[in-house]
Amino acid sequence: MSGNDTPAIEVRGLSRAFSGRSVLAGLDLAVRAGEVHALLGHSGCGKTTLLRLIAGLDRPDGGTIRFAAVPPPRLGIVFQEPRLLPWLDVAGNLALALRRDALSPAETRSRIVAMLDLVGLSGCAALFPAQLSGGMAQRVALARALLRAPQVLLLDEPFGALDALTRRQMQNELLRLHDRLPPTTLLVTHDVGEAVRLADRASLLAGGKIVRAFDLHGADPRALEETLLCALLEKYSDKGTLP
Amino acid sequence: MTGAPARLCLSLALPLAVLALWEGAAEAGALNAFLLPGPGAVLAAVAELARTGTLARDAAASFSRVMMGFALSTALAVPTAIALVRWRVASDLLRVPLNFLRATPPLALLPLLVLWFGIGEAAKWIVVVLASFFPILLNTVAGLRGVAPQHLELARALELTRAETVRFIVVPSALPVFVAGLRLGFGYCWRAMVGAELIATSVGLGFRIMDAQSIARVDVVYAGILVLGTLGFLADQIFLLAARRLCGGVHVGE
């Protein structure tokens, strides 16, 4: 899981305020092609806002977001909650991700079956979202994002709502998937351990800006976790916002 | 006994008890046979209406009025609802007239409608339309406004076209509330139809009741009421079945 030095996503001076409250204030960030980049920070620090701006689901008040790829890359996004449509079964939900490709029904079907195999949900195509556990639903959401064959994968605390065991399982799956089809990945998380396990680099977001960046390669994971945790604590105790 | 059979027995218990009590009181001579004939006499009147073909003719006339009014009402309410949700200027423009009309009981307009359209079918259709337009309109608006913003955002993230967003997200998510509005509107149609038929017509279940009263056939009055209630109930059940079939897995009400 290594990237080269070309930024696939380059964010410059990005700002966004909601009803007068500034959330992002001149944020700069470069995500290298092919890397998994973790975006760390306290709840409410603007991680999700940044992800939504990059995904084009919201407009910035100022600043720019540039993608190296021309035309702009295909994005896959996994939200904090699975966001499956309750009136469609798993296959129906997944088929929505393939509509842009205008495939034949047979091709759509076979891609869905293959993707369900990949995320460990073989035989679940005909289930409805209400019949899925939280972990299964989030796997379907991940499958939906991956079906678009994204060049950039945006993950918004995708495993935050899962129990520890399922979360670990999903993290391992993501690592395995990323080895096979490595899109540039931006992972929003507040879990330092998750960042260390999954990411090549991490950026710490506080006060609407990236305040520190870390290379997560090569170092001892325990030491890294400690460094990241200390950095997080330091940032937030400075501002007196730690609960 | 548990489950569906038990619930069916329970829901039939009260009507059957009332019927038994009524029959018992009539048998014992405790009731004024003119003001409240026994169930036997009422059923005999229903049988008589059925035998002479009056019942079928009346029911067909009433039913066709309801269906016509309901179809017109739906055809008017759905585009209006879409316009209200889609364009703010439409909702600003129509707010006062719609609320004025909503506050006006349709039957109060009947004398005027008879003046304008005569005693033909048109006046009755309009009363039926006025009675059912608002439940359908308001529920359609509520259904369309109730589409989860997260689902619309998902549509954007998946780059669905506008038509795909409507087909896969807006319609299915508005459907249960919309169908509830249709059902409510259908019930109102049925009631307004009877009201409209009380005035100026010569066929229909509402007319039959008024006519029977004027010739002092109270048993026929009761027969008419019984048939109206039963048909209305059956129509609602059929409506619900059809809606469930149409909507697949989507919950559309009890």
Short mmCIF file of C-alpha atoms in Angstrom, two decimals:
data_model
loop_
_atom_site.label_atom_id
_atom_site.label_comp_id
_atom_site.label_asym_id
_atom_site.label_seq_id
_atom_site.Cartn_x
_atom_site.Cartn_y
_atom_site.Cartn_z
CA MET A 1 0.00 0.00 0.00
CA SER A 2 2.38 2.71 -1.11
CA GLY A 3 1.81 5.85 -3.10
CA ASN A 4 4.05 8.00 -5.26
CA ASP A 5 4.51 11.70 -4.68
CA THR A 6 2.02 13.13 -7.18
CA PRO A 7 -0.94 14.62 -5.31
CA ALA A 8 -4.12 13.01 -6.65
CA ILE A 9 -6.17 15.50 -4.66
CA GLU A 10 -4.85 18.95 -3.84
CA VAL A 11 -6.83 21.16 -1.49
CA ARG A 12 -5.82 24.80 -1.10
CA GLY A 13 -7.08 27.44 1.30
CA LEU A 14 -10.43 25.70 1.73
CA SER A 15 -12.94 27.42 3.97
CA ARG A 16 -16.51 26.66 4.92
CA ALA A 17 -18.74 28.16 7.58
CA PHE A 18 -22.19 27.12 8.73
CA SER A 19 -24.48 29.91 9.96
CA GLY A 20 -21.55 32.09 10.86
CA ARG A 21 -19.53 29.36 12.59
CA SER A 22 -16.29 28.69 10.73
CA VAL A 23 -15.61 24.96 10.35
CA LEU A 24 -12.79 24.99 7.83
CA ALA A 25 -10.49 28.00 7.73
CA GLY A 26 -7.98 28.01 4.89
CA LEU A 27 -7.23 24.29 4.94
CA ASP A 28 -4.44 22.84 2.77
CA LEU A 29 -4.11 19.14 2.06
CA ALA A 30 -2.40 16.97 -0.53
CA VAL A 31 -3.39 13.34 -0.96
CA ARG A 32 -0.96 11.28 -3.03
CA ALA A 33 -2.13 8.98 -5.77
CA GLY A 34 -2.75 5.46 -4.53
CA GLU A 35 -2.19 6.13 -0.84
CA VAL A 36 -4.55 5.63 2.04
CA HIS A 37 -4.65 8.96 3.79
CA ALA A 38 -6.22 9.17 7.24
CA LEU A 39 -7.88 12.36 8.35
CA LEU A 40 -7.77 12.46 12.13
CA GLY A 41 -9.47 14.80 14.50
CA HIS A 42 -11.90 15.31 17.29
CA SER A 43 -15.66 15.01 16.63
CA GLY A 44 -17.02 18.15 15.03
CA CYS A 45 -13.62 19.39 13.84
CA GLY A 46 -14.72 19.47 10.19
CA LYS A 47 -13.50 16.08 8.91
CA THR A 48 -16.88 15.17 7.41
CA THR A 49 -17.28 18.69 6.00
CA LEU A 50 -13.96 18.35 4.21
CA LEU A 51 -14.92 14.95 2.81
CA ARG A 52 -18.28 16.25 1.59
CA LEU A 53 -16.58 19.20 -0.12
CA ILE A 54 -14.13 16.87 -1.87
CA ALA A 55 -17.05 14.62 -2.89
CA GLY A 56 -18.80 17.65 -4.41
CA LEU A 57 -21.80 17.25 -2.10
CA ASP A 58 -21.26 20.72 -0.64
CA ARG A 59 -19.71 23.96 -1.92
CA PRO A 60 -16.80 25.71 -0.23
CA ASP A 61 -16.99 29.39 0.74
CA GLY A 62 -13.43 29.79 -0.50
CA GLY A 63 -10.41 27.86 -1.70
CA THR A 64 -9.96 25.17 -4.34
CA ILE A 65 -10.04 21.42 -4.69
CA ARG A 66 -8.03 20.04 -7.61
CA PHE A 67 -7.89 16.49 -8.88
CA ALA A 68 -4.81 15.49 -10.84
CA ALA A 69 -6.85 13.22 -13.10
CA VAL A 70 -8.44 14.64 -16.23
CA PRO A 71 -11.37 14.20 -16.53
CA PRO A 72 -12.01 14.31 -12.75
CA PRO A 73 -11.78 10.88 -11.16
CA ARG A 74 -14.70 8.63 -10.38
CA LEU A 75 -15.48 8.93 -6.70
CA GLY A 76 -16.76 6.23 -4.39
CA ILE A 77 -18.08 7.33 -1.03
CA VAL A 78 -19.04 5.41 2.09
CA PHE A 79 -21.03 7.48 4.56
CA GLN A 80 -21.02 7.09 8.33
CA GLU A 81 -24.29 5.16 8.07
CA PRO A 82 -24.94 2.60 5.31
CA ARG A 83 -27.62 4.68 3.57
CA LEU A 84 -29.22 1.72 1.83
CA LEU A 85 -32.64 2.27 0.28
CA PRO A 86 -35.04 0.19 2.39
CA TRP A 87 -37.39 -0.53 -0.54
CA LEU A 88 -34.68 -2.18 -2.64
CA ASP A 89 -32.98 -5.49 -1.89
CA VAL A 90 -29.20 -5.70 -1.69
CA ALA A 91 -28.87 -6.37 -5.43
CA GLY A 92 -31.18 -3.44 -6.20
CA ASN A 93 -29.17 -1.14 -3.97
CA LEU A 94 -25.92 -2.22 -5.60
CA ALA A 95 -27.34 -1.94 -9.12
CA LEU A 96 -27.82 1.80 -8.55
CA ALA A 97 -24.03 2.19 -8.45
CA LEU A 98 -23.77 0.65 -11.92
CA ARG A 99 -26.43 2.73 -13.67
CA ARG A 100 -23.84 5.12 -15.08
CA ASP A 101 -22.16 2.22 -16.86
CA ALA A 102 -25.27 1.22 -18.85
CA LEU A 103 -24.45 -2.49 -18.59
CA SER A 104 -26.63 -5.36 -19.73
CA PRO A 105 -28.76 -6.89 -16.95
CA ALA A 106 -26.64 -10.05 -17.05
CA GLU A 107 -23.40 -8.09 -16.72
CA THR A 108 -24.86 -5.99 -13.89
CA ARG A 109 -25.92 -9.17 -12.15
CA SER A 110 -22.54 -10.85 -12.49
CA ARG A 111 -20.64 -7.80 -11.25
CA ILE A 112 -22.92 -7.59 -8.22
CA VAL A 113 -22.45 -11.27 -7.44
CA ALA A 114 -18.67 -10.92 -7.77
CA MET A 115 -18.61 -7.84 -5.54
CA LEU A 116 -20.76 -9.54 -2.90
CA ASP A 117 -18.26 -12.41 -2.89
CA LEU A 118 -15.46 -9.90 -2.42
CA VAL A 119 -17.04 -8.31 0.67
CA GLY A 120 -18.05 -11.67 2.11
CA LEU A 121 -21.79 -11.44 1.49
CA SER A 122 -22.30 -14.21 -1.07
CA GLY A 123 -25.94 -15.25 -1.26
CA CYS A 124 -27.25 -12.04 0.32
CA ALA A 125 -28.35 -10.39 -2.95
CA ALA A 126 -32.06 -10.91 -2.33
CA LEU A 127 -32.08 -9.69 1.29
CA PHE A 128 -33.64 -6.35 2.18
CA PRO A 129 -31.72 -3.81 4.31
CA ALA A 130 -34.01 -4.46 7.29
CA GLN A 131 -32.78 -8.07 7.29
CA LEU A 132 -29.09 -7.11 7.53
CA SER A 133 -26.99 -6.59 10.64
CA GLY A 134 -25.14 -3.28 11.01
CA GLY A 135 -21.89 -4.85 9.82
CA MET A 136 -23.54 -6.49 6.81
CA ALA A 137 -25.26 -3.23 5.83
CA GLN A 138 -21.98 -1.34 6.01
CA ARG A 139 -20.33 -4.02 3.83
CA VAL A 140 -23.08 -3.49 1.26
CA ALA A 141 -22.36 0.26 1.43
CA LEU A 142 -18.67 -0.45 0.84
CA ALA A 143 -19.54 -2.80 -2.03
CA ARG A 144 -21.73 -0.08 -3.55
CA ALA A 145 -18.84 2.40 -3.44
CA LEU A 146 -16.37 -0.14 -4.90
CA LEU A 147 -18.73 -1.19 -7.71
CA ARG A 148 -18.25 2.23 -9.24
CA ALA A 149 -14.58 1.25 -9.72
CA PRO A 150 -13.58 4.53 -8.07
CA GLN A 151 -10.21 6.13 -8.62
CA VAL A 152 -10.78 8.00 -5.37
CA LEU A 153 -12.45 6.35 -2.39
CA LEU A 154 -13.84 8.61 0.34
CA LEU A 155 -14.62 6.87 3.62
CA ASP A 156 -16.39 8.81 6.37
CA GLU A 157 -15.83 6.88 9.61
CA PRO A 158 -17.21 3.87 7.77
CA PHE A 159 -16.70 1.49 10.67
CA GLY A 160 -17.49 3.88 13.51
CA ALA A 161 -20.87 2.38 14.36
CA LEU A 162 -19.69 -1.24 14.37
CA ASP A 163 -18.68 -3.38 17.33
CA ALA A 164 -14.94 -3.85 17.86
CA LEU A 165 -14.78 -7.32 16.31
CA THR A 166 -16.74 -6.45 13.18
CA ARG A 167 -14.77 -3.25 12.86
CA ARG A 168 -11.48 -5.14 12.89
CA GLN A 169 -12.84 -7.61 10.36
CA MET A 170 -13.94 -4.79 8.04
CA GLN A 171 -10.58 -3.05 8.40
CA ASN A 172 -8.79 -6.23 7.36
CA GLU A 173 -11.16 -6.57 4.43
CA LEU A 174 -10.48 -3.02 3.35
CA LEU A 175 -6.71 -3.68 3.46
CA ARG A 176 -7.20 -6.81 1.37
CA LEU A 177 -9.40 -4.92 -1.13
CA HIS A 178 -6.96 -2.08 -1.35
CA ASP A 179 -4.20 -4.51 -2.33
CA ARG A 180 -6.32 -5.73 -5.24
CA LEU A 181 -7.80 -2.47 -6.51
CA PRO A 182 -5.89 0.42 -5.00
CA PRO A 183 -7.82 3.66 -5.34
CA THR A 184 -6.55 6.80 -3.67
CA THR A 185 -8.34 6.65 -0.35
CA LEU A 186 -9.22 9.37 2.11
CA LEU A 187 -10.28 7.86 5.41
CA VAL A 188 -11.97 10.05 7.99
CA THR A 189 -11.59 8.60 11.46
CA HIS A 190 -11.17 9.57 15.07
CA ASP A 191 -9.68 6.18 15.88
CA VAL A 192 -5.91 6.45 16.06
CA GLY A 193 -5.48 2.67 15.93
CA GLU A 194 -7.53 2.49 12.76
CA ALA A 195 -5.39 5.19 11.14
CA VAL A 196 -2.18 3.37 12.04
CA ARG A 197 -3.52 0.04 10.81
CA LEU A 198 -4.91 1.24 7.48
CA ALA A 199 -3.21 4.43 6.38
CA ASP A 200 0.08 5.35 4.70
CA ARG A 201 -0.10 8.90 5.97
CA ALA A 202 -2.28 10.81 8.40
CA SER A 203 -3.24 14.45 8.78
CA LEU A 204 -4.45 15.94 12.00
CA LEU A 205 -7.30 18.42 11.62
CA ALA A 206 -7.90 21.06 14.30
CA GLY A 207 -9.23 24.61 14.29
CA GLY A 208 -10.29 24.27 10.66
CA LYS A 209 -6.78 23.48 9.40
CA ILE A 210 -4.39 20.59 9.03
CA VAL A 211 -2.09 21.17 11.97
CA ARG A 212 0.24 18.19 11.59
CA ALA A 213 0.99 15.46 9.09
CA PHE A 214 2.47 12.05 9.84
CA ASP A 215 4.14 9.44 7.73
CA LEU A 216 2.92 6.12 9.07
CA HIS A 217 5.42 3.93 7.24
CA GLY A 218 8.20 2.04 8.88
CA ALA A 219 7.72 3.12 12.49
CA ASP A 220 6.65 0.84 15.30
CA PRO A 221 2.83 0.85 15.33
CA ARG A 222 2.61 1.19 19.12
CA ALA A 223 4.94 4.16 19.13
CA LEU A 224 3.00 5.68 16.25
CA GLU A 225 -0.31 5.31 18.04
CA GLU A 226 1.24 6.96 21.07
CA THR A 227 2.59 9.86 18.97
CA LEU A 228 -0.75 10.40 17.23
CA LEU A 229 -2.72 10.18 20.44
CA CYS A 230 -0.42 12.67 22.14
CA ALA A 231 -0.72 15.03 19.19
CA LEU A 232 -4.53 14.80 19.33
CA LEU A 233 -4.62 15.34 23.08
CA GLU A 234 -2.17 18.23 22.91
CA LYS A 235 -4.20 19.97 20.22
CA TYR A 236 -7.44 19.68 22.07
CA SER A 237 -6.23 20.40 25.55
CA ASP A 238 -4.63 23.58 24.13
CA LYS A 239 -8.04 24.66 22.98
CA GLY A 240 -9.80 23.37 26.03
CA THR A 241 -12.25 21.43 23.89
CA LEU A 242 -11.44 17.98 25.17
CA PRO A 243 -14.50 16.64 26.95
CA MET B 1 -56.72 -19.34 19.24
CA THR B 2 -53.99 -16.95 18.15
CA GLY B 3 -53.03 -14.93 15.10
CA ALA B 4 -55.24 -13.98 12.18
CA PRO B 5 -58.33 -16.13 12.94
CA ALA B 6 -58.47 -14.85 16.51
CA ARG B 7 -58.22 -11.26 15.33
CA LEU B 8 -60.94 -11.81 12.73
CA CYS B 9 -63.30 -13.27 15.37
CA LEU B 10 -62.53 -10.37 17.68
CA SER B 11 -63.26 -7.76 15.02
CA LEU B 12 -66.58 -9.46 14.14
CA ALA B 13 -67.65 -9.89 17.78
CA LEU B 14 -69.02 -6.39 18.35
CA PRO B 15 -71.10 -6.09 15.14
CA LEU B 16 -72.59 -9.56 15.70
CA ALA B 17 -73.42 -8.74 19.33
CA VAL B 18 -75.19 -5.53 18.28
CA LEU B 19 -77.08 -7.46 15.62
CA ALA B 20 -78.17 -10.12 18.14
CA LEU B 21 -79.25 -7.48 20.64
CA TRP B 22 -81.19 -5.64 17.93
CA GLU B 23 -82.92 -8.81 16.74
CA GLY B 24 -83.74 -9.81 20.32
CA ALA B 25 -85.25 -6.41 21.12
CA ALA B 26 -87.29 -6.44 17.89
CA GLU B 27 -88.58 -9.97 18.64
CA ALA B 28 -89.56 -8.94 22.16
CA GLY B 29 -91.51 -6.01 20.74
CA ALA B 30 -89.37 -3.53 22.65
CA LEU B 31 -88.75 -1.42 19.52
CA ASN B 32 -91.06 0.83 17.55
CA ALA B 33 -91.22 -1.19 14.32
CA PHE B 34 -91.69 1.97 12.24
CA LEU B 35 -88.72 3.92 13.62
CA LEU B 36 -86.42 0.91 14.00
CA PRO B 37 -87.48 -2.24 12.15
CA GLY B 38 -85.66 -5.44 13.16
CA PRO B 39 -82.67 -6.81 11.24
CA GLY B 40 -84.95 -9.35 9.54
CA ALA B 41 -87.13 -6.62 8.05
CA VAL B 42 -84.08 -4.63 6.92
CA LEU B 43 -82.51 -7.68 5.26
CA ALA B 44 -85.86 -8.40 3.58
CA ALA B 45 -85.82 -4.85 2.20
CA VAL B 46 -82.26 -5.39 0.91
CA ALA B 47 -83.41 -8.62 -0.76
CA GLU B 48 -86.36 -6.83 -2.31
CA LEU B 49 -84.13 -4.06 -3.69
CA ALA B 50 -81.78 -6.69 -5.07
CA ARG B 51 -84.59 -8.71 -6.69
CA THR B 52 -86.10 -5.76 -8.52
CA GLY B 53 -82.69 -4.69 -9.84
CA THR B 54 -82.93 -1.34 -8.02
CA LEU B 55 -79.97 -2.16 -5.82
CA ALA B 56 -77.63 -2.96 -8.72
CA ARG B 57 -78.73 0.16 -10.61
CA ASP B 58 -78.32 2.42 -7.59
CA ALA B 59 -74.97 0.93 -6.60
CA ALA B 60 -73.65 1.17 -10.16
CA ALA B 61 -74.72 4.83 -10.43
CA SER B 62 -73.18 5.72 -7.09
CA PHE B 63 -70.03 3.78 -7.81
CA SER B 64 -69.46 5.37 -11.19
CA ARG B 65 -69.85 8.83 -9.59
CA VAL B 66 -67.28 7.97 -6.94
CA MET B 67 -64.82 6.52 -9.44
CA MET B 68 -65.18 9.46 -11.80
CA GLY B 69 -64.78 11.99 -8.98
CA PHE B 70 -61.86 10.07 -7.50
CA ALA B 71 -60.06 9.84 -10.83
CA LEU B 72 -60.56 13.55 -11.52
CA SER B 73 -59.48 14.42 -8.03
CA THR B 74 -56.27 12.38 -8.26
CA ALA B 75 -55.53 13.77 -11.72
CA LEU B 76 -55.81 17.31 -10.32
CA ALA B 77 -54.21 16.82 -6.91
CA VAL B 78 -51.02 15.03 -7.96
CA PRO B 79 -49.75 17.64 -10.47
CA THR B 80 -50.77 20.41 -8.06
CA ALA B 81 -48.79 18.73 -5.28
CA ILE B 82 -45.74 18.38 -7.54
CA ALA B 83 -45.98 22.05 -8.49
CA LEU B 84 -46.32 23.10 -4.83
CA VAL B 85 -43.23 21.12 -3.84
CA ARG B 86 -41.21 22.00 -6.90
CA TRP B 87 -41.82 25.76 -7.18
CA ARG B 88 -42.03 28.11 -4.24
CA VAL B 89 -43.92 30.62 -6.38
CA ALA B 90 -46.67 28.03 -6.94
CA SER B 91 -47.06 27.44 -3.23
CA ASP B 92 -47.12 31.20 -2.52
CA LEU B 93 -49.61 31.78 -5.31
CA LEU B 94 -51.99 28.99 -4.33
CA ARG B 95 -51.80 29.19 -0.55
CA VAL B 96 -54.81 31.48 0.00
CA PRO B 97 -57.17 30.03 -2.64
CA LEU B 98 -56.41 26.47 -1.60
CA ASN B 99 -56.90 27.17 2.09
CA PHE B 100 -60.15 29.02 1.35
CA LEU B 101 -61.46 26.07 -0.64
CA ARG B 102 -60.28 23.60 1.97
CA ALA B 103 -62.22 25.42 4.67
CA THR B 104 -65.40 25.38 2.59
CA PRO B 105 -67.57 22.26 3.06
CA PRO B 106 -68.23 20.88 -0.45
CA LEU B 107 -71.92 20.37 0.28
CA ALA B 108 -72.23 24.10 0.98
CA LEU B 109 -71.29 24.67 -2.66
CA LEU B 110 -73.87 22.21 -3.96
CA PRO B 111 -76.70 24.75 -4.46
CA LEU B 112 -74.31 26.91 -6.46
CA LEU B 113 -73.04 23.94 -8.46
CA VAL B 114 -76.61 22.92 -9.33
CA LEU B 115 -77.22 26.47 -10.57
CA TRP B 116 -74.10 26.36 -12.72
CA PHE B 117 -74.12 22.82 -13.99
CA GLY B 118 -77.76 21.77 -13.61
CA ILE B 119 -78.78 18.54 -11.96
CA GLY B 120 -76.68 16.32 -14.22
CA GLU B 121 -73.63 14.32 -13.20
CA ALA B 122 -71.18 17.23 -13.34
CA ALA B 123 -72.37 18.85 -10.09
CA LYS B 124 -72.02 15.53 -8.26
CA TRP B 125 -68.56 14.86 -9.66
CA ILE B 126 -67.43 18.29 -8.53
CA VAL B 127 -68.70 17.73 -4.99
CA VAL B 128 -66.85 14.41 -4.91
CA VAL B 129 -63.71 16.06 -6.28
CA LEU B 130 -63.86 18.85 -3.72
CA ALA B 131 -64.26 16.34 -0.90
CA SER B 132 -61.28 14.20 -1.87
CA PHE B 133 -58.90 16.70 -3.47
CA PHE B 134 -57.36 17.96 -0.24
CA PRO B 135 -56.48 14.69 1.49
CA ILE B 136 -54.82 13.53 -1.72
CA LEU B 137 -53.07 16.86 -2.26
CA LEU B 138 -51.82 17.25 1.30
CA ASN B 139 -50.59 13.68 1.57
CA THR B 140 -48.83 13.87 -1.79
CA VAL B 141 -47.10 17.07 -0.68
CA ALA B 142 -46.15 15.48 2.65
CA GLY B 143 -44.86 12.37 0.87
CA LEU B 144 -42.74 14.38 -1.56
CA ARG B 145 -41.39 16.66 1.18
CA GLY B 146 -40.60 13.64 3.36
CA VAL B 147 -37.93 12.22 1.05
CA ALA B 148 -34.82 11.85 3.22
CA PRO B 149 -32.11 14.39 2.26
CA GLN B 150 -29.52 11.65 2.88
CA HIS B 151 -31.11 9.59 0.11
CA LEU B 152 -31.07 12.54 -2.28
CA GLU B 153 -27.42 13.07 -1.41
CA LEU B 154 -26.77 9.41 -2.14
CA ALA B 155 -28.35 9.91 -5.56
CA ARG B 156 -25.87 12.70 -6.21
CA ALA B 157 -22.94 10.63 -4.97
CA LEU B 158 -23.99 7.82 -7.36
CA GLU B 159 -24.47 10.36 -10.17
CA LEU B 160 -28.06 9.28 -10.80
CA THR B 161 -29.94 11.32 -13.37
CA ARG B 162 -33.00 13.31 -12.31
CA ALA B 163 -35.31 10.67 -13.82
CA GLU B 164 -33.45 7.88 -11.98
CA THR B 165 -33.62 9.84 -8.73
CA VAL B 166 -37.38 10.21 -9.11
CA ARG B 167 -37.86 6.57 -10.05
CA PHE B 168 -35.61 4.93 -7.45
CA ILE B 169 -35.79 7.39 -4.57
CA VAL B 170 -38.56 10.00 -4.68
CA VAL B 171 -41.47 7.80 -5.80
CA PRO B 172 -40.81 4.81 -3.52
CA SER B 173 -40.19 7.02 -0.53
CA ALA B 174 -43.34 9.14 -1.08
CA LEU B 175 -45.52 6.13 -1.93
CA PRO B 176 -46.80 5.04 1.53
CA VAL B 177 -47.97 8.54 2.49
CA PHE B 178 -49.38 9.07 -1.01
CA VAL B 179 -51.37 5.83 -0.87
CA ALA B 180 -52.66 6.75 2.61
CA GLY B 181 -53.90 10.01 1.05
CA LEU B 182 -55.60 8.15 -1.81
CA ARG B 183 -57.32 5.89 0.69
CA LEU B 184 -58.45 8.82 2.82
CA GLY B 185 -59.61 10.64 -0.32
CA PHE B 186 -61.50 7.58 -1.50
CA GLY B 187 -63.39 7.42 1.80
CA TYR B 188 -64.27 11.11 1.52
CA CYS B 189 -65.48 10.53 -2.08
CA TRP B 190 -67.84 7.87 -0.89
CA ARG B 191 -69.34 10.08 1.82
CA ALA B 192 -69.58 13.19 -0.36
CA MET B 193 -71.27 11.15 -3.10
CA VAL B 194 -74.13 10.22 -0.75
CA GLY B 195 -74.50 13.86 0.26
CA ALA B 196 -74.60 14.95 -3.36
CA GLU B 197 -77.16 12.27 -4.20
CA LEU B 198 -79.52 13.44 -1.50
CA ILE B 199 -80.20 16.39 -3.77
CA ALA B 200 -81.56 16.37 -7.26
CA THR B 201 -81.12 12.94 -8.74
CA SER B 202 -83.24 9.91 -9.56
CA VAL B 203 -80.81 7.05 -9.16
CA GLY B 204 -78.10 6.16 -6.64
CA LEU B 205 -77.88 4.88 -3.08
CA GLY B 206 -78.19 8.35 -1.56
CA PHE B 207 -81.29 9.03 -3.62
CA ARG B 208 -82.79 5.67 -2.59
CA ILE B 209 -82.53 6.63 1.08
CA MET B 210 -84.18 10.03 0.57
CA ASP B 211 -86.84 8.49 -1.64
CA ALA B 212 -87.66 5.77 0.91
CA GLN B 213 -87.98 8.36 3.65
CA SER B 214 -90.48 10.37 1.59
CA ILE B 215 -92.66 7.29 1.04
CA ALA B 216 -92.29 6.21 4.68
CA ARG B 217 -90.35 2.99 3.93
CA VAL B 218 -88.04 3.14 6.93
CA ASP B 219 -86.91 -0.46 6.31
CA VAL B 220 -85.59 0.66 2.91
CA VAL B 221 -83.83 3.62 4.55
CA TYR B 222 -82.00 1.17 6.85
CA ALA B 223 -81.37 -1.17 3.92
CA GLY B 224 -79.77 1.73 2.01
CA ILE B 225 -77.57 2.67 4.96
CA LEU B 226 -76.53 -0.96 5.43
CA VAL B 227 -75.62 -1.33 1.76
CA LEU B 228 -73.71 1.98 1.75
CA GLY B 229 -71.66 1.08 4.79
CA THR B 230 -70.94 -2.42 3.53
CA LEU B 231 -69.95 -1.30 0.04
CA GLY B 232 -67.79 1.50 1.42
CA PHE B 233 -66.03 -0.94 3.73
CA LEU B 234 -65.51 -3.49 0.94
CA ALA B 235 -64.25 -0.83 -1.46
CA ASP B 236 -61.72 0.30 1.15
CA GLN B 237 -60.51 -3.27 1.67
CA ILE B 238 -60.16 -3.85 -2.08
CA PHE B 239 -58.33 -0.55 -2.35
CA LEU B 240 -55.93 -1.60 0.38
CA LEU B 241 -55.27 -4.99 -1.24
CA ALA B 242 -54.61 -3.36 -4.60
CA ALA B 243 -52.31 -0.80 -2.98
CA ARG B 244 -50.35 -3.54 -1.19
CA ARG B 245 -49.99 -5.48 -4.42
CA LEU B 246 -48.84 -2.36 -6.26
CA CYS B 247 -46.39 -1.18 -3.64
CA GLY B 248 -44.69 -4.52 -3.08
CA GLY B 249 -42.84 -4.53 0.22
CA VAL B 250 -43.70 -0.95 1.14
CA HIS B 251 -46.01 -0.62 4.14
CA VAL B 252 -49.22 1.19 3.18
CA GLY B 253 -51.38 0.89 6.28
CA GLU B 254 -53.75 -1.38 8.18
#
